[in-house]
Structure formats: structure tokens, C-alpha cells
CSV table of C-alpha atoms in Angstrom, one decimal:
chain,number,residue,atom,x,y,z
U,1,SER,CA,6.8,16.7,1.6
U,2,MET,CA,10.4,15.0,2.2
U,3,ASN,CA,12.2,17.4,0.0
U,4,LEU,CA,14.2,14.8,-2.3
U,5,ASP,CA,15.6,15.3,-5.2
U,6,ARG,CA,15.6,12.7,-8.1
U,7,PRO,CA,18.9,10.4,-7.3
U,8,GLN,CA,17.3,10.4,-3.4
U,9,THR,CA,13.6,9.5,-4.6
U,10,GLN,CA,15.3,6.6,-6.6
U,11,ASP,CA,17.6,5.4,-3.5
U,12,LEU,CA,14.3,5.5,-1.7
U,13,ALA,CA,12.4,3.6,-4.2
U,14,ASP,CA,15.0,1.1,-3.8
U,15,ALA,CA,15.3,0.9,-0.3
U,16,THR,CA,11.9,0.5,0.0
U,17,SER,CA,11.8,-2.7,-2.6
U,18,VAL,CA,14.6,-4.2,-0.4
U,19,LEU,CA,12.3,-3.6,2.7
U,20,GLY,CA,9.3,-5.2,0.7
U,21,ARG,CA,11.0,-7.9,-0.5
U,22,ASN,CA,12.4,-9.3,2.7
U,23,MET,CA,9.7,-8.1,5.4
U,24,SER,CA,6.1,-8.6,6.0
U,25,ALA,CA,5.5,-5.0,4.3
U,26,SER,CA,4.4,-4.0,1.1
U,27,GLU,CA,6.0,-1.2,-1.0
U,28,ALA,CA,2.9,0.9,-1.6
U,29,ASP,CA,2.0,0.7,2.5
U,30,ILE,CA,5.6,2.0,3.1
U,31,GLY,CA,5.1,4.7,0.5
U,32,SER,CA,1.9,5.5,2.2
U,33,ILE,CA,3.4,6.3,5.4
U,34,LEU,CA,6.1,8.4,4.1
U,35,SER,CA,4.1,10.3,1.8
U,36,HIS,CA,2.1,11.6,5.1
U,37,TYR,CA,4.6,11.1,7.8
U,38,GLY,CA,8.0,11.3,6.2
U,39,ALA,CA,8.7,14.8,6.2
U,40,ALA,CA,8.5,14.0,10.2
U,41,ALA,CA,11.5,11.6,10.0
U,42,THR,CA,14.1,13.5,8.0
U,43,ASN,CA,13.3,16.8,9.8
U,44,ALA,CA,14.4,14.4,12.6
U,45,GLY,CA,18.0,13.8,11.2
U,46,MET,CA,16.8,10.3,9.8
U,47,ALA,CA,17.7,9.3,5.7
U,48,PRO,CA,15.3,8.8,3.3
U,49,GLU,CA,15.9,4.7,3.5
U,50,GLN,CA,16.0,5.0,7.3
U,51,ALA,CA,12.3,6.5,7.2
U,52,ALA,CA,11.4,3.6,4.8
U,53,ALA,CA,13.1,0.8,7.4
U,54,LEU,CA,11.2,2.3,10.3
U,55,SER,CA,8.1,2.3,8.5
U,56,ALA,CA,8.5,-1.4,7.3
U,57,ALA,CA,9.4,-2.6,10.7
U,58,TRP,CA,6.0,-1.1,12.3
U,59,LEU,CA,3.7,-2.8,9.3
U,60,ASN,CA,6.2,-6.2,10.0
U,61,ALA,CA,4.6,-5.9,13.4
U,62,GLY,CA,1.4,-6.2,12.0
U,63,VAL,CA,0.6,-2.5,12.6
U,64,LYS,CA,-2.3,-1.0,10.7
U,65,THR,CA,-1.0,2.1,8.3
U,66,THR,CA,-3.6,4.4,9.9
U,67,ASP,CA,-2.3,3.5,13.4
U,68,GLU,CA,1.4,3.4,12.4
U,69,GLY,CA,1.5,7.0,10.7
U,70,VAL,CA,0.4,8.8,13.7
U,71,ALA,CA,3.5,6.8,15.8
U,72,PHE,CA,5.8,7.3,12.8
U,73,GLU,CA,5.2,11.1,13.8
U,74,LYS,CA,5.4,11.0,17.2
U,75,ILE,CA,8.3,9.0,17.8
U,76,THR,CA,10.0,11.1,15.6
U,77,THR,CA,9.3,14.4,16.6
U,78,THR,CA,9.7,13.5,20.0
U,79,LEU,CA,13.2,12.2,19.6
U,80,ALA,CA,14.1,15.2,17.7
U,81,SER,CA,12.7,18.1,20.2
U,82,GLY,CA,15.7,17.3,22.4
U,83,GLU,CA,13.6,18.5,25.9
U,84,ALA,CA,10.7,16.8,28.0
U,85,LYS,CA,7.7,19.2,27.2
U,86,THR,CA,6.1,17.9,30.2
U,87,PRO,CA,6.6,16.9,34.0
U,88,GLY,CA,5.0,13.3,32.8
U,89,GLN,CA,7.8,13.1,29.9
U,90,GLN,CA,10.3,14.0,32.0
U,91,ALA,CA,9.4,11.5,34.7
U,92,ALA,CA,9.1,8.4,31.8
U,93,TRP,CA,12.9,9.8,30.2
U,94,THR,CA,14.3,9.5,33.9
U,95,GLN,CA,12.7,6.3,34.3
U,96,LEU,CA,14.5,4.8,31.2
U,97,GLY,CA,17.8,6.6,31.8
U,98,LEU,CA,17.8,8.7,28.9
U,99,ASP,CA,18.4,12.3,28.3
U,100,PRO,CA,16.2,13.9,25.7
U,101,GLY,CA,19.0,16.1,24.9
U,102,LEU,CA,21.5,13.4,23.9
U,103,LEU,CA,18.5,11.3,22.0
U,104,ALA,CA,18.2,14.7,19.7
U,105,SER,CA,22.0,14.6,19.0
U,106,GLY,CA,21.7,11.1,18.5
U,107,MET,CA,18.8,11.5,16.2
U,108,GLN,CA,21.1,13.8,13.7
U,109,GLU,CA,24.2,11.4,13.9
U,110,ARG,CA,23.0,7.7,14.3
U,111,ALA,CA,19.3,7.6,13.9
U,112,PRO,CA,18.8,3.6,13.9
U,113,GLN,CA,21.2,3.3,17.0
U,114,THR,CA,19.0,6.2,18.9
U,115,ILE,CA,15.9,4.7,17.9
U,116,ILE,CA,17.0,1.3,18.9
U,117,SER,CA,18.2,2.5,22.5
U,118,VAL,CA,14.6,3.9,23.2
U,119,LEU,CA,12.8,1.0,22.1
U,120,GLN,CA,15.4,-1.7,24.3
U,121,ALA,CA,14.7,0.8,27.0
U,122,LEU,CA,11.2,1.0,26.8
U,123,LYS,CA,11.1,-3.3,26.6
U,124,ALA,CA,13.5,-3.5,29.6
U,125,GLN,CA,10.9,-2.2,31.6
U,126,PRO,CA,8.0,-4.3,33.6
U,127,ALA,CA,5.4,-5.4,30.6
U,128,ALA,CA,2.0,-3.5,33.2
U,129,GLU,CA,4.3,-0.2,32.6
U,130,ARG,CA,5.2,-0.2,29.1
U,131,SER,CA,1.9,1.1,27.9
U,132,GLY,CA,2.0,4.0,30.4
U,133,LEU,CA,5.5,5.0,29.4
U,134,ALA,CA,4.9,5.0,25.8
U,135,THR,CA,1.9,7.2,26.1
U,136,GLN,CA,3.8,9.5,28.5
U,137,LEU,CA,6.5,10.0,26.0
U,138,PHE,CA,4.7,9.8,22.8
U,139,SER,CA,1.3,10.2,23.1
U,140,VAL,CA,0.3,6.8,21.6
U,141,ASP,CA,1.0,3.6,23.2
U,142,LYS,CA,-0.5,0.4,21.2
U,143,PRO,CA,1.9,1.0,18.3
U,144,ILE,CA,5.0,1.5,20.4
U,145,VAL,CA,4.2,-1.5,22.2
U,146,GLN,CA,3.8,-3.2,19.1
U,147,LEU,CA,7.1,-2.9,18.0
U,148,LEU,CA,8.8,-3.6,21.2
U,149,GLN,CA,7.6,-7.4,20.7
U,150,ASN,CA,10.9,-7.8,18.1
U,151,VAL,CA,12.9,-5.1,18.7
U,152,SER,CA,15.5,-7.6,17.0
U,153,GLU,CA,13.0,-7.3,13.8
U,154,VAL,CA,13.4,-3.3,13.8
U,155,GLU,CA,16.9,-3.9,13.9
U,156,ARG,CA,17.1,-5.8,10.6
U,157,ALA,CA,15.1,-3.4,8.9
U,158,PHE,CA,17.7,-0.6,9.4
U,159,THR,CA,20.4,-3.4,8.4
U,160,LEU,CA,18.7,-4.2,5.2
U,161,VAL,CA,19.1,-0.5,4.1
U,162,ALA,CA,22.3,0.3,5.3
U,163,LYS,CA,24.7,-0.7,2.9
U,164,LYS,CA,23.4,1.3,-0.2
U,165,GLU,CA,26.3,0.5,-2.7
U,166,THR,CA,24.5,-2.6,-2.6
U,167,TYR,CA,21.0,-1.7,-3.8
U,168,ALA,CA,21.1,1.8,-4.3
U,169,THR,CA,20.8,3.7,-8.2
U,170,SER,CA,22.9,6.5,-7.3
U,171,GLU,CA,25.6,4.3,-6.2
U,172,GLY,CA,26.1,2.7,-10.0
U,173,VAL,CA,24.8,-0.9,-8.7
U,174,ASP,CA,24.5,-3.4,-11.8
U,175,LYS,CA,21.0,-3.7,-10.9
U,176,SER,CA,19.2,-1.6,-8.5
U,177,ALA,CA,16.8,-2.8,-6.4
U,178,VAL,CA,14.0,-1.9,-8.3
U,179,GLN,CA,15.4,-3.0,-11.5
U,180,GLN,CA,15.7,-6.6,-9.9
U,181,ALA,CA,12.4,-6.7,-8.7
U,182,ALA,CA,11.2,-5.6,-12.2
U,183,GLN,CA,13.0,-8.2,-14.2
U,184,ILE,CA,11.7,-11.0,-11.8
U,185,ARG,CA,8.2,-10.0,-12.1
U,186,ALA,CA,8.7,-9.4,-16.1
U,187,GLU,CA,9.9,-13.1,-15.9
U,188,SER,CA,6.9,-14.4,-13.9
U,189,SER,CA,4.2,-16.5,-15.5
U,190,GLN,CA,1.4,-13.8,-14.8
U,191,ALA,CA,3.5,-11.2,-16.8
U,192,HIS,CA,3.8,-13.2,-19.3
U,193,TRP,CA,-0.2,-13.9,-19.5
U,194,ASP,CA,-1.0,-10.2,-19.0
U,195,GLY,CA,1.6,-10.0,-22.2
U,196,PHE,CA,-0.4,-12.1,-24.2
U,197,ASN,CA,-3.7,-10.7,-23.1
U,198,ALA,CA,-2.4,-7.1,-24.3
U,199,GLN,CA,-1.5,-8.6,-27.7
U,200,LEU,CA,-4.9,-9.7,-28.0
U,201,GLU,CA,-6.6,-6.4,-27.2
U,202,ARG,CA,-4.0,-4.6,-29.5
U,203,LEU,CA,-4.8,-7.1,-32.3
U,204,LYS,CA,-8.4,-6.7,-31.7
U,205,ILE,CA,-8.3,-2.7,-31.6
U,206,SER,CA,-5.6,-3.0,-35.3
U,207,VAL,CA,-7.6,-5.2,-37.3
U,208,GLY,CA,-11.0,-3.5,-37.0
U,209,ASP,CA,-14.7,-4.8,-37.7
U,210,SER,CA,-13.4,-5.9,-41.3
U,211,VAL,CA,-11.7,-8.8,-39.5
U,212,LEU,CA,-13.3,-9.3,-36.1
U,213,PRO,CA,-16.0,-11.6,-37.1
U,214,LEU,CA,-13.3,-14.1,-38.4
U,215,PHE,CA,-11.3,-13.2,-35.2
U,216,ASN,CA,-14.8,-14.0,-32.9
U,217,GLY,CA,-15.2,-17.5,-35.2
U,218,LEU,CA,-11.7,-18.5,-34.2
U,219,LEU,CA,-12.7,-17.9,-30.4
U,220,LEU,CA,-15.2,-20.9,-30.1
U,221,PRO,CA,-12.4,-23.4,-31.1
U,222,ILE,CA,-9.4,-22.1,-29.5
U,223,GLY,CA,-11.8,-22.6,-26.3
U,224,ALA,CA,-12.7,-26.0,-26.9
U,225,ALA,CA,-8.9,-27.1,-27.4
U,226,THR,CA,-7.9,-24.8,-24.5
U,227,ASN,CA,-10.4,-27.1,-22.5
């Protein structure tokens, strides 16, 4: 849905790996959000890795994937629209001191900074008014309010993926973020154990019924030795 070519897809996988390793957000959950709502972000002017960062920031704040998906789509499409579609929305933008037209152009040129500026403006409002303002602007409130609790983590998420030359496949790095993650997992105890079990399974399949009784007969003494 994000209309990515192969290099962009590889880079997005790398960015997702970086975010999953450094934030409380799993790669699978980030991918789930982007598979359903990623197009809204790219259509709004965000780079794929920036969309991944915003998704990771919400997950890091403890927002459920179902709630995040709706908020993710609402905030990106609203900021990209360039207009206040209702009187209540216009009043909310005025209270925040932000121009929707400037926000739309900002999303095309510097999406992370634009999103951060909106979050900071919302956070600067009295706590009792934040939920109502979020609802007026984005038709959802709870996920937005949760994100406001630690805007610095949103900034950190964007920063983690900002320098593609340090992690992305397309930049020709020695080992991309995905390759590094794969190597770490391959060298883990669980990976070695899984490999051993796979070898045993291949052995049982390859030797056939003629040798299987002998193999099974070895299991009891091997089990006793293991104990």
C-alpha cells in the first residue's frame, strides 16, 4: 500500500529493526501498523522510515496497535490536508497558534519537525483541555494524549532512523541493521538449540524406519546422561 520498490522495502526493514532494538516496540507490531496505515503517512509526505518511527513512538508509549492505527491515520491525513474542515477544528488550530496550510507544506519538507511542533503545542495547553483539542483536530484523543506524556521519545524515534548511512541497505553499509539483528539471533543459545533440533529431525527423516528403532533405543541413556 505504500508503493515501495525493493531498495525502499529493504531500508524500511532496516529502520524497523533499529527501532525494535532501541524502543519498546516490536518489529512485528510496527510492520502491522504500516501494512494497514502506512500509505496515509507516505501520502502525507513522510518517508517510510519516518512512518516507522512514528508508529514505534506510539507503541513505545504503550498504545495498543488497534488504537494506534486509527490515530496514526488521523494525524497524518489531518496535517497533510492543509485546511480546517470544521469550525471546531479551526478554533483548535487558532488556540494552538498553528496554521494548517503551513503544517501541510511542512509535512512535505520536514515531517518529523512538523509533527513534533504540533505535539509540543498540544502539550503546552492546560491538561484539562488536551483531550478536547485532540478530538477536535484528529477525532481521537486517548492515543494522542498518551503520546504527549513523553514527546522526547517521539523525537528520539525520529532521530534513530534519521541517518540512513549508518544502518540502511541502500547506503551500502558493511552490515545493515537487519543483517546485524540476524547475526545476533544466529549466535544466541536458542538459535543453536533450534539448529540442533532441526539436525535431529533431519536425521530421523533420512535414516528411515530401518535405523529408527536403534535411534530410539539411544534416547533413554542419552536422556539419563542429560539429567
